[in-house]
mmCIF file of C-alpha atoms in Angstrom:
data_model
loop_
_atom_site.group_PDB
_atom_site.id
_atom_site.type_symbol
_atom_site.label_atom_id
_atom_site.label_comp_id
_atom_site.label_asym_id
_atom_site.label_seq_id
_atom_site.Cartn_x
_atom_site.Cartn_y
_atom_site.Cartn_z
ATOM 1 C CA UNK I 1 30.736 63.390 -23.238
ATOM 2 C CA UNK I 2 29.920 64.782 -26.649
ATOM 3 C CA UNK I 3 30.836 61.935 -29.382
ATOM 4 C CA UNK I 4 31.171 62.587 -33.573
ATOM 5 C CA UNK I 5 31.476 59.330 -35.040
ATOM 6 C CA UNK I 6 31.862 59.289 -38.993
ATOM 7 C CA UNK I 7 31.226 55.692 -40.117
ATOM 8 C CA UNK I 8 33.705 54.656 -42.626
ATOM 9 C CA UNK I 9 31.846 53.804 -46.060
ATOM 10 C CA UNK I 10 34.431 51.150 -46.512
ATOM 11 C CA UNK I 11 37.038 49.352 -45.557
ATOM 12 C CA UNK I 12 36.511 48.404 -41.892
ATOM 13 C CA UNK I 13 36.024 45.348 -39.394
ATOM 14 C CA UNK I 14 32.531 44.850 -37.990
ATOM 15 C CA UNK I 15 32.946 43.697 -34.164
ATOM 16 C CA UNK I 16 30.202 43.124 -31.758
ATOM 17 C CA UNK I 17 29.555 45.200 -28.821
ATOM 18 C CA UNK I 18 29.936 42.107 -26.240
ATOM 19 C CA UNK I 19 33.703 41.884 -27.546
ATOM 20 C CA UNK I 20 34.301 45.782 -27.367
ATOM 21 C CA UNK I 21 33.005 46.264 -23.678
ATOM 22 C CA UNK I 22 33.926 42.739 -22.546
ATOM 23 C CA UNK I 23 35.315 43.228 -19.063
ATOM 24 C CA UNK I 24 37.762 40.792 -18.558
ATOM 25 C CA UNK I 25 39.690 41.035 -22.205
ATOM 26 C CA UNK I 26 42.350 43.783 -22.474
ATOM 27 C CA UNK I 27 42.990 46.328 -25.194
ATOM 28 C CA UNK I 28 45.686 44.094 -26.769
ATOM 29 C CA UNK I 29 42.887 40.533 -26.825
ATOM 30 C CA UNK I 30 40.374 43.064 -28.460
ATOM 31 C CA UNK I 31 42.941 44.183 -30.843
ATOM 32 C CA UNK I 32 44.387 40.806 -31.735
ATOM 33 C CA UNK I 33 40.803 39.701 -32.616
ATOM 34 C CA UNK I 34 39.818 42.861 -34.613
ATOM 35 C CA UNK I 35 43.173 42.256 -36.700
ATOM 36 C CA UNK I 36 42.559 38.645 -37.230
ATOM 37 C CA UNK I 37 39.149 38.821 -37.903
ATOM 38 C CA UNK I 38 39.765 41.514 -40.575
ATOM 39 C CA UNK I 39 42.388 39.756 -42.837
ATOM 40 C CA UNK I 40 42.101 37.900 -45.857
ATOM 41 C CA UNK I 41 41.455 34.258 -45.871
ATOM 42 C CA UNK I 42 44.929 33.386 -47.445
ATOM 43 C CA UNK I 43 46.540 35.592 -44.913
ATOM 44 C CA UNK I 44 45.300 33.894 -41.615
ATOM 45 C CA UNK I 45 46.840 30.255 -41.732
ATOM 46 C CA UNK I 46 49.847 31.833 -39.375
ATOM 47 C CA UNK I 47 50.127 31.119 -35.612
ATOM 48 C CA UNK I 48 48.527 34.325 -33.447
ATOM 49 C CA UNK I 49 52.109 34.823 -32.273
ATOM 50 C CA UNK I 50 53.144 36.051 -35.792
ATOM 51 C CA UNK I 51 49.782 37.615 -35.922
ATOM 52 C CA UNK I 52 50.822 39.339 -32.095
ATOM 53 C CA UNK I 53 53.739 40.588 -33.619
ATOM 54 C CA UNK I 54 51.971 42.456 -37.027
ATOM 55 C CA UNK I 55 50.142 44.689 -34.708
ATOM 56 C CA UNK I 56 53.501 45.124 -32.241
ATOM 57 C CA UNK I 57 52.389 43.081 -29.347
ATOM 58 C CA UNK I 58 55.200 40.728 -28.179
ATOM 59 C CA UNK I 59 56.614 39.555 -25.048
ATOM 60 C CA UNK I 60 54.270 39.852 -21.626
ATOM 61 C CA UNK I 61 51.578 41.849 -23.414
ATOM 62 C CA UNK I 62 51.475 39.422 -25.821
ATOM 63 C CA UNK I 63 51.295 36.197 -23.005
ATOM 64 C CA UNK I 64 48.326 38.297 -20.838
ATOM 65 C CA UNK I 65 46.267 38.513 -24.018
ATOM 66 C CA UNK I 66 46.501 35.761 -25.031
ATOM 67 C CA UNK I 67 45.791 34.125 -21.452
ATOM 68 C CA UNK I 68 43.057 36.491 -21.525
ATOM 69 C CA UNK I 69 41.563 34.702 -24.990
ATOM 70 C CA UNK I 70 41.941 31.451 -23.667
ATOM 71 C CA UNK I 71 40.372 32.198 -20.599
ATOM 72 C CA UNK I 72 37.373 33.426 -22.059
ATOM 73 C CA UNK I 73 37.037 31.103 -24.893
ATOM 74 C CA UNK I 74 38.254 32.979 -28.047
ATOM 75 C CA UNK I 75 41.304 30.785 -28.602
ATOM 76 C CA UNK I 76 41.076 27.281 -28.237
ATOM 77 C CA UNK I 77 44.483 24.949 -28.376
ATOM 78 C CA UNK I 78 45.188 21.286 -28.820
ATOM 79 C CA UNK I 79 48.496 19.295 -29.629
ATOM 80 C CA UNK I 80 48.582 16.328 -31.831
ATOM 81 C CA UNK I 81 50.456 14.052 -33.255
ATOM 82 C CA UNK I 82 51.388 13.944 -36.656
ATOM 83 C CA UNK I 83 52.962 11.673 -39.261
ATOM 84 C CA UNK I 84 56.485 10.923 -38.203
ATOM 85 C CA UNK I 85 55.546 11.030 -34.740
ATOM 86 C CA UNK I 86 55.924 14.715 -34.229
ATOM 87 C CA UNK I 87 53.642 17.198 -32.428
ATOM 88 C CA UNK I 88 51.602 20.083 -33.864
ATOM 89 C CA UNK I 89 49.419 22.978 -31.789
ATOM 90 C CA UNK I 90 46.462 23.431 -33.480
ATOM 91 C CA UNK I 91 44.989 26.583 -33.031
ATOM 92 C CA UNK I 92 41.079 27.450 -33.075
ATOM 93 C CA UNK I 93 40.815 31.658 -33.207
ATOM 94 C CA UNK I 94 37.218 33.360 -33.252
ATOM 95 C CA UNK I 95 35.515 36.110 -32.967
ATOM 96 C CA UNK I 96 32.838 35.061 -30.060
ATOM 97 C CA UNK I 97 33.309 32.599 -27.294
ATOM 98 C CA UNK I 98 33.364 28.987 -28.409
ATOM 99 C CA UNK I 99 32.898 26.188 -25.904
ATOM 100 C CA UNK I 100 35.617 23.230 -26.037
ATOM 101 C CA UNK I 101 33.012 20.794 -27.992
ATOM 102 C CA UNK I 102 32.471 23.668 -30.913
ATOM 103 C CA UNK I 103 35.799 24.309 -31.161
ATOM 104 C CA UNK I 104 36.598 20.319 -31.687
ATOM 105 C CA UNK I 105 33.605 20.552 -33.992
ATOM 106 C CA UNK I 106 35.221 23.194 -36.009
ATOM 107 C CA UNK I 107 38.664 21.375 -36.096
ATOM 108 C CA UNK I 108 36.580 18.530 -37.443
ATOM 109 C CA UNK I 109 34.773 21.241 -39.942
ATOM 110 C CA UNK I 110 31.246 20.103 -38.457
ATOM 111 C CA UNK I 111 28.943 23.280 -37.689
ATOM 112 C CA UNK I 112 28.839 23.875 -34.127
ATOM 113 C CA UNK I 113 25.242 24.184 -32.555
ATOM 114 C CA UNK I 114 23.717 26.139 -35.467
ATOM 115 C CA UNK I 115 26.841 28.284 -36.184
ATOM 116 C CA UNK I 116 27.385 28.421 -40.279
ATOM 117 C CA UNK I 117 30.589 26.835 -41.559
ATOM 118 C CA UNK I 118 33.750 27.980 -40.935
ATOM 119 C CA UNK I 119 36.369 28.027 -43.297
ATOM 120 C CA UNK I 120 39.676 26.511 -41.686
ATOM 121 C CA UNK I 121 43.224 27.172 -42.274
ATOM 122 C CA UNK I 122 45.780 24.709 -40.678
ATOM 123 C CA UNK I 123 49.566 24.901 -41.675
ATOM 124 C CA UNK I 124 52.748 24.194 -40.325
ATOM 125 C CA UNK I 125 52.814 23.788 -36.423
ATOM 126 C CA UNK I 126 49.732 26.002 -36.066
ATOM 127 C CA UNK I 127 46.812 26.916 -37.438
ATOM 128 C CA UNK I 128 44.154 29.569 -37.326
ATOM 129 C CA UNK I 129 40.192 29.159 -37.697
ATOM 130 C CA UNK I 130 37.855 32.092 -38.743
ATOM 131 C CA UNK I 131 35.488 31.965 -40.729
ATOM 132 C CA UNK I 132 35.306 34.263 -43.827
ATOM 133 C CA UNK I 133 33.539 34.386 -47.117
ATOM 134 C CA UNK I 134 35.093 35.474 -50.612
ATOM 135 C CA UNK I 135 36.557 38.284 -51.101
ATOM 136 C CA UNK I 136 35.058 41.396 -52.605
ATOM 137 C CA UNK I 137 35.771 42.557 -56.082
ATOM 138 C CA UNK I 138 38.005 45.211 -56.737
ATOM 139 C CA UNK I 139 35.062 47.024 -58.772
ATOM 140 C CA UNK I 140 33.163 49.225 -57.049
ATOM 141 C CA UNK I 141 30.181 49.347 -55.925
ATOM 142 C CA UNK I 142 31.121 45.329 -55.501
ATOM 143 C CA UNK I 143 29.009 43.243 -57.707
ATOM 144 C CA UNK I 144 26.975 40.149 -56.766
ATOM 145 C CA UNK I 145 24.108 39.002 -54.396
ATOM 146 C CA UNK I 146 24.816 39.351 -50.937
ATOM 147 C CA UNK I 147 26.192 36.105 -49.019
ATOM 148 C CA UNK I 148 25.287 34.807 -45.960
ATOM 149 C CA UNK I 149 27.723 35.870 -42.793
ATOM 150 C CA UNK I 150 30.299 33.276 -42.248
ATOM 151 C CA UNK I 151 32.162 34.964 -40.077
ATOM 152 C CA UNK I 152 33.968 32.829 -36.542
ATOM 153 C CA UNK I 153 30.720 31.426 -36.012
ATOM 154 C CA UNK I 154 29.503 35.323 -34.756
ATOM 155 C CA UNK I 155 25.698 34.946 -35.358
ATOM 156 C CA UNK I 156 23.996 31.215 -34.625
ATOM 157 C CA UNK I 157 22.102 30.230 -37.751
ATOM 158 C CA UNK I 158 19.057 30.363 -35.732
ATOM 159 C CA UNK I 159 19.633 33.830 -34.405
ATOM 160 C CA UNK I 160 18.316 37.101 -36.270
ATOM 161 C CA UNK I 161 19.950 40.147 -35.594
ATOM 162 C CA UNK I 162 18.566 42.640 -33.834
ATOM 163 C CA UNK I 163 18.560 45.213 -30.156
ATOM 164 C CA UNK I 164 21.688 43.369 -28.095
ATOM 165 C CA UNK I 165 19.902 41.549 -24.740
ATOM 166 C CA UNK I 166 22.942 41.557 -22.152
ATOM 167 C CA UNK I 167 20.975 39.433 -20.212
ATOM 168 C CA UNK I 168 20.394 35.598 -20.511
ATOM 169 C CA UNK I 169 17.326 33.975 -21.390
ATOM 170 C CA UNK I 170 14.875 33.639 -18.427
ATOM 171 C CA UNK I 171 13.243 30.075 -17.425
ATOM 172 C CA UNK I 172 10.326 31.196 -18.598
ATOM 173 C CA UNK I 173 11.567 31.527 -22.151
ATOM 174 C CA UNK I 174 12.777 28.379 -22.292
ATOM 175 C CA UNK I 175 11.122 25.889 -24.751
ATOM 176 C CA UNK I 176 10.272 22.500 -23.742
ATOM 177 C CA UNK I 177 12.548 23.078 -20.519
ATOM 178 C CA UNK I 178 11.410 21.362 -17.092
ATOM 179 C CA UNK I 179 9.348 23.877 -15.130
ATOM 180 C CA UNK I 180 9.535 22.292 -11.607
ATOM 181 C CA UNK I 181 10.571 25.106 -9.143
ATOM 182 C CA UNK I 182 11.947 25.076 -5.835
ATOM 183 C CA UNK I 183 15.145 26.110 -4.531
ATOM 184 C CA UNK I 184 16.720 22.581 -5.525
ATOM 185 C CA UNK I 185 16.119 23.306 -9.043
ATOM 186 C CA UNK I 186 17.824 27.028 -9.215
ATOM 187 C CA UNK I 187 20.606 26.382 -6.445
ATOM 188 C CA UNK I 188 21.511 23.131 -9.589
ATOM 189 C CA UNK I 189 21.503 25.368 -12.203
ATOM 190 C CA UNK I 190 24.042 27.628 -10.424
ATOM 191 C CA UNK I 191 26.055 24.978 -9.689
ATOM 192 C CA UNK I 192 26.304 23.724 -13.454
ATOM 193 C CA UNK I 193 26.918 27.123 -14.815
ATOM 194 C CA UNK I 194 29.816 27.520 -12.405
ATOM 195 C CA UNK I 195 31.599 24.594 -13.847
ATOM 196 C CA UNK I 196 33.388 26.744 -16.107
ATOM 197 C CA UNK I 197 35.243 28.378 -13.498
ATOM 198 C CA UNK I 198 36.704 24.962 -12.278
ATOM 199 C CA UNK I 199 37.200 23.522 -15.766
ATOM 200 C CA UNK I 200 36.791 25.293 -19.268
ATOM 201 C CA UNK I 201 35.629 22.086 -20.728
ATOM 202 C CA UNK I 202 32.809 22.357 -18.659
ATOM 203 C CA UNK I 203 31.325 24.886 -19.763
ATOM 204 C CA UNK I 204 27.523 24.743 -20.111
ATOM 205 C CA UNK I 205 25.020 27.371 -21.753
ATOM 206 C CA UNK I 206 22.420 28.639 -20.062
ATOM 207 C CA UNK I 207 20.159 26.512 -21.699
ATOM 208 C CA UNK I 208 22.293 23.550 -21.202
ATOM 209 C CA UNK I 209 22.278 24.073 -17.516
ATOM 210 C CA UNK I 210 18.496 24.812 -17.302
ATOM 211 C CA UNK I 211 17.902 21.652 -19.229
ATOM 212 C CA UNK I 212 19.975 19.385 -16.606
ATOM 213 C CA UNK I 213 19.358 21.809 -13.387
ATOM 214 C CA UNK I 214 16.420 18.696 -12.383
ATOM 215 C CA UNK I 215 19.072 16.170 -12.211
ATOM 216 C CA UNK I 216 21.147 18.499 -10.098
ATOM 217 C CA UNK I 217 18.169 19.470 -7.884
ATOM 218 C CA UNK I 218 18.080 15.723 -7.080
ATOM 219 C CA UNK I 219 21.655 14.781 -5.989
ATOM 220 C CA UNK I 220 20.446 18.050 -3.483
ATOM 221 C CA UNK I 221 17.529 16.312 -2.543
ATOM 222 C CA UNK I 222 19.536 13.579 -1.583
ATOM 223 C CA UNK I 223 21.279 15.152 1.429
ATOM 224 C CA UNK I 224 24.446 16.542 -1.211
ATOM 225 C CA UNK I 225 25.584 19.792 -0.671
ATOM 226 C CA UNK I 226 26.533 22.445 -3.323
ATOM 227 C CA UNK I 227 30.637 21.987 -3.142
ATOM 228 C CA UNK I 228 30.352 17.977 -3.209
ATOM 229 C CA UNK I 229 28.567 18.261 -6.575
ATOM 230 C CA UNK I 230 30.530 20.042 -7.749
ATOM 231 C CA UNK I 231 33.313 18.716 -6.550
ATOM 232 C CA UNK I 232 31.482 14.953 -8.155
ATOM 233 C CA UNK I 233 31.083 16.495 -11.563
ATOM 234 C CA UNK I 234 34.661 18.599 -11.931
ATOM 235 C CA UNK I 235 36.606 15.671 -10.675
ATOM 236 C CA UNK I 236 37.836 12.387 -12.099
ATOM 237 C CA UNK I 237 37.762 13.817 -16.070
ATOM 238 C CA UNK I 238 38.819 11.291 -19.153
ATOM 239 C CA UNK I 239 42.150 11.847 -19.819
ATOM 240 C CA UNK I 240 41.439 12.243 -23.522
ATOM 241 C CA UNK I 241 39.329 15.013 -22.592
ATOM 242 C CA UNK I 242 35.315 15.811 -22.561
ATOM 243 C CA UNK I 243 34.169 16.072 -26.212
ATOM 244 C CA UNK I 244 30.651 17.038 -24.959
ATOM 245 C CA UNK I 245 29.970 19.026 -21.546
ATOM 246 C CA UNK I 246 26.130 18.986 -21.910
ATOM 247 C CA UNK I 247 25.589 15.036 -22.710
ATOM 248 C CA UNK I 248 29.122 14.301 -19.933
ATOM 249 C CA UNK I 249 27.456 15.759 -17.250
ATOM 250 C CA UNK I 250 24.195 14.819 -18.206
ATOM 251 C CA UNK I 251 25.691 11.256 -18.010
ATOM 252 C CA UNK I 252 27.689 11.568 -14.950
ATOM 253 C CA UNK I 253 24.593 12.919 -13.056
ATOM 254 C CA UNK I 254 22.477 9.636 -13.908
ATOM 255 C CA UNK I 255 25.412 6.817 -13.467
ATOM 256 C CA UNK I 256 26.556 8.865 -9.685
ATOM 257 C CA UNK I 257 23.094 9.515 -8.360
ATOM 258 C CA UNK I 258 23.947 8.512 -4.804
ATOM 259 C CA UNK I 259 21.369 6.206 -2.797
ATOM 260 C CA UNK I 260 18.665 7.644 -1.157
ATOM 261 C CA UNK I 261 18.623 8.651 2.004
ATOM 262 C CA UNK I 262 16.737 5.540 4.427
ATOM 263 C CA UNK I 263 13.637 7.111 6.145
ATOM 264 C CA UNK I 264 13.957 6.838 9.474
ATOM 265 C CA UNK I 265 11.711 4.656 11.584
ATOM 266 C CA UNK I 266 8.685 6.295 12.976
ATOM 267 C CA UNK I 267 8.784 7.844 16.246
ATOM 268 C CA UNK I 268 6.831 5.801 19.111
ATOM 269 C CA UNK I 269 4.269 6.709 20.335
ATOM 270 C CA UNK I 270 4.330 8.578 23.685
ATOM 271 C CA UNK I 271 2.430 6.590 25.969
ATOM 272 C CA UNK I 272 -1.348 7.374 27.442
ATOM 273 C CA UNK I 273 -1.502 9.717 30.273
ATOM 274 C CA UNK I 274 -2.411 7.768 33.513
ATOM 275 C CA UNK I 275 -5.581 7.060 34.806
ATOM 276 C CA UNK I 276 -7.066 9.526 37.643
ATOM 277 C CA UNK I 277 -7.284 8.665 40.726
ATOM 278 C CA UNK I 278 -8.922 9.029 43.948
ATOM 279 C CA UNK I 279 -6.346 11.043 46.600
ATOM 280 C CA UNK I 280 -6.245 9.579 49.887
ATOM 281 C CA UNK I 281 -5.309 13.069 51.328
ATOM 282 C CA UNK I 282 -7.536 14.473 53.700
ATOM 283 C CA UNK I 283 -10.371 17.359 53.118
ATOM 284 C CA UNK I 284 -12.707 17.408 50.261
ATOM 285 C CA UNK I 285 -12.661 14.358 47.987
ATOM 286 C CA UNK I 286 -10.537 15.081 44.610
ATOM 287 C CA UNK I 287 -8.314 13.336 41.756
ATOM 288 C CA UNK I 288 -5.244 13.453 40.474
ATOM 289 C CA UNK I 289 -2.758 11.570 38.040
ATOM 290 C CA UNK I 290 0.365 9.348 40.059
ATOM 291 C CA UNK I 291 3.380 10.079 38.720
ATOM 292 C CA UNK I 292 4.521 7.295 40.180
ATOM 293 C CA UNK I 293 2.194 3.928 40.453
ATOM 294 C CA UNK I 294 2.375 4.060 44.004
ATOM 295 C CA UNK I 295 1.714 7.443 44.659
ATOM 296 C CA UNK I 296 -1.335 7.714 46.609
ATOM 297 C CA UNK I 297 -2.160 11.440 47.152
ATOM 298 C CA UNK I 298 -1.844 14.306 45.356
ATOM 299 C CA UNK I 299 1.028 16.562 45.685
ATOM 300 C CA UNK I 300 -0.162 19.405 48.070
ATOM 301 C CA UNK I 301 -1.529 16.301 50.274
ATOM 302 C CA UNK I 302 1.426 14.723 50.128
ATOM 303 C CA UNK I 303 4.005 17.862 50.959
ATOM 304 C CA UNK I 304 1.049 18.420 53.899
ATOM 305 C CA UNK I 305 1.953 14.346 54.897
ATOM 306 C CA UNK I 306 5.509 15.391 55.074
ATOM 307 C CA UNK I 307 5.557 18.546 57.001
ATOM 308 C CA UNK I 308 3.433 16.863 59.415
ATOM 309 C CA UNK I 309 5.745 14.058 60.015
ATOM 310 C CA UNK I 310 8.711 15.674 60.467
ATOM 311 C CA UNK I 311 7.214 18.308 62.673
ATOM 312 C CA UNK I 312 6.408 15.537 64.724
ATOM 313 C CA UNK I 313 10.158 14.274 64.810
ATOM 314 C CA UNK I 314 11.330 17.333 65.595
ATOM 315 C CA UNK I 315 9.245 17.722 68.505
ATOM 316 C CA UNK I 316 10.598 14.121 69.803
ATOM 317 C CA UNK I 317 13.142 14.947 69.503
ATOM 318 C CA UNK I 318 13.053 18.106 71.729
ATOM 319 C CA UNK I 319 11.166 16.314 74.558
ATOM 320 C CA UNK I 320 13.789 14.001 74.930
ATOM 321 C CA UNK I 321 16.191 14.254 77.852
ATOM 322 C CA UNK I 322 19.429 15.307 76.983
ATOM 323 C CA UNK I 323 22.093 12.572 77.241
ATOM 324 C CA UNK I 324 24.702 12.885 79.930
ATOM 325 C CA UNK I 325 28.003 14.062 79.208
ATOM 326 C CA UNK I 326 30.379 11.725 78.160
ATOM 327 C CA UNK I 327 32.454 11.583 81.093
ATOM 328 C CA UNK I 328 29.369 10.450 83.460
ATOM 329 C CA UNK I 329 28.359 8.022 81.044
ATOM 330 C CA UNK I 330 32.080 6.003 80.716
ATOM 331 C CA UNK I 331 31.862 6.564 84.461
ATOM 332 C CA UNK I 332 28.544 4.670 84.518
ATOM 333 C CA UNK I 333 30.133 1.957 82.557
ATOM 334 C CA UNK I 334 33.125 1.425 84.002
ATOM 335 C CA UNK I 335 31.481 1.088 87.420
ATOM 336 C CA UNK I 336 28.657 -1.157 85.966
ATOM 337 C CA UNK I 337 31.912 -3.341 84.383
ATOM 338 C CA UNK I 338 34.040 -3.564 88.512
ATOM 339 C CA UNK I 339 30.270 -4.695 89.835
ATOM 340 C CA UNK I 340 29.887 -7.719 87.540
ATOM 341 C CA UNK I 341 33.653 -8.659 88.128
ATOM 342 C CA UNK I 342 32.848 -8.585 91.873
ATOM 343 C CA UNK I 343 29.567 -10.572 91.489
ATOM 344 C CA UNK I 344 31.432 -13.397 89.364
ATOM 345 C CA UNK I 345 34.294 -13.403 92.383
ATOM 346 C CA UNK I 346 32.038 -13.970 94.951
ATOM 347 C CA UNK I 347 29.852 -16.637 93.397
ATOM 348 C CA UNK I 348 33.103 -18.586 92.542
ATOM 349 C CA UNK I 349 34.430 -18.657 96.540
ATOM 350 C CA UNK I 350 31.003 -19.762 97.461
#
């Protein structure tokens, strides 16, 4: 594809190349964010439905983007009470993903983890935060020193600009980080990081994670498996909410640790072979071990002692006579039982 780009010398919204090819934010999020971003200060204290509805997206479209901000941590909301008992939504807008304890910090007007200051609007039932800085004279070219950017909190304080890295800081340029390895350490880390899927206030940096991924190698050393810790640290939240993810589940991991496992006892020791012995077998004199204590020959000696013995029943057993039939031998006995009879007769008439 051949592209002719003409950059305007004026008059445009600057807008970061993670928010333009972010995969899971629609054309209308992107939109709503450019337009919001690019207003005057005095223009944005307005709820983003009014905003929604400037740049003509109402109704569904205007529901899906918005779940679609909220989902990926561009708009943050929180109801609270105000004088007179009634309710407010107070709205936190920017242009970069904010976790839930930077967007309280920005509600507060407290700079959020090295972001600059944002200027706040709040009014009526809603109220939108991006930061902006003053507005540019109507001479031209505008006069004055350049300011620092103020913008939603885009660029950290700490942060230069320079060649976009869409990938995450390694271990290894971690400073002051724990550098114990193993697969305890990394399968802890993944766990943390996927907090955020199970609740948004739980989201952790990368850095966060990294930092706390030795107390989660632990619980795992412990006999817990991935979905229990997880389940342990996403479950069972203050009602008032988690102001801090980082020091919560850094807390939460120390106060749960479970017990460790008991050690089990030491296996006994299998006991000493027995002692050779002497076979009483016949042919040349050898040893063995008894597998039984009173075994007295070997095996081959002792099948030998067997086969001789009942070879020597069986022939017994053929040299002896066969037994008469049964009808000769209850003959036998029946005329061995009239001859006593007649013996006991005759010795009483005597």
């Amino acid at each position: 594809m051949l592209a002719h780009v003409i950059p305007p010398p004026r008059g445009y919204t600057k807008a970061s190349n993670g928010l333009v090819r972010h995969a899971r934010l629609g054309s209308d999020a992107k939109i709503l964010v450019l337009y919001v971003q690019g207003l005057p200060e005095g223009d944005r204290d307005k709820a983003l439905s009014e905003h929604a509805r400037a740049v003509q997206v109402t109704g569904r479209r205007y529901q899906k983007a918005k779940a679609e901000l909220v989902a990926c941590g561009y708009v943050h909301e929180k109801r609270e009470v105000v004088a007179g008992g009634r309710w407010r939504t107070v709205q936190v807008f920017s242009n970069c993903p904010l976790t839930e304890d930077q967007a309280a910090r920005l509600r507060a007007g407290v700079p959020a983890d090295g972001y600059e200051v944002l200027s706040t609007g709040t009014g009526g039932d809603a109220g939108a935060c991006v930061g902006a800085g003053a507005v540019p004279s109507a001479h031209f070219p505008t006069v004055g020193e350049p300011s620092a950017r103020v913008v939603g909190g885009q660029l950290p304080a700490d942060e230069e600009q320079g060649k976009n890295d869409p990938h995450p800081p390694t271990k290894a340029d971690d400073d002051g980080s724990d550098s114990d390895g193993g697969a305890e350490v990394a399968l802890g880390e993944r766990v943390l990081l996927s907090l955020r899927h199970e609740r948004r206030e739980l989201h952790l940096g990368v850095r966060e994670a990294h930092t706390l991924s030795g107390l989660a190698a632990e619980w795992l050393r412990r006999g817990v498996s991935a979905a229990d810790l997880r389940r342990a640290l996403s479950t069972g939240l203050p009602s008032e909410g988690v102001r801090s993810a980082v020091h919560f589940l850094a807390h939460r991991l120390r106060e749960k640790l479970p017990a460790a496992p008991e050690s089990a006892p030491p296996p006994e020791p299998s006991p000493p072979p027995p002692a050779l012995i002497t076979c009483a077998g016949p042919g040349e004199e050898h040893v063995f071990r008894p597998n039984v204590p009173w075994a007295t020959t070997c095996g081959p000696c002792h099948q030998e002692e067997q086969r001789a013995y009942w070879a020597d029943v069986r022939a017994r057993s053929e040299a002896a006579p066969e037994p008469p039939p049964w009808r000769e031998r209850f003959a036998a006995l029946a005329g061995g039982t009239e001859g006593a009879e007649g013996a006991g007769g005759a010795e009483g008439a005597g």
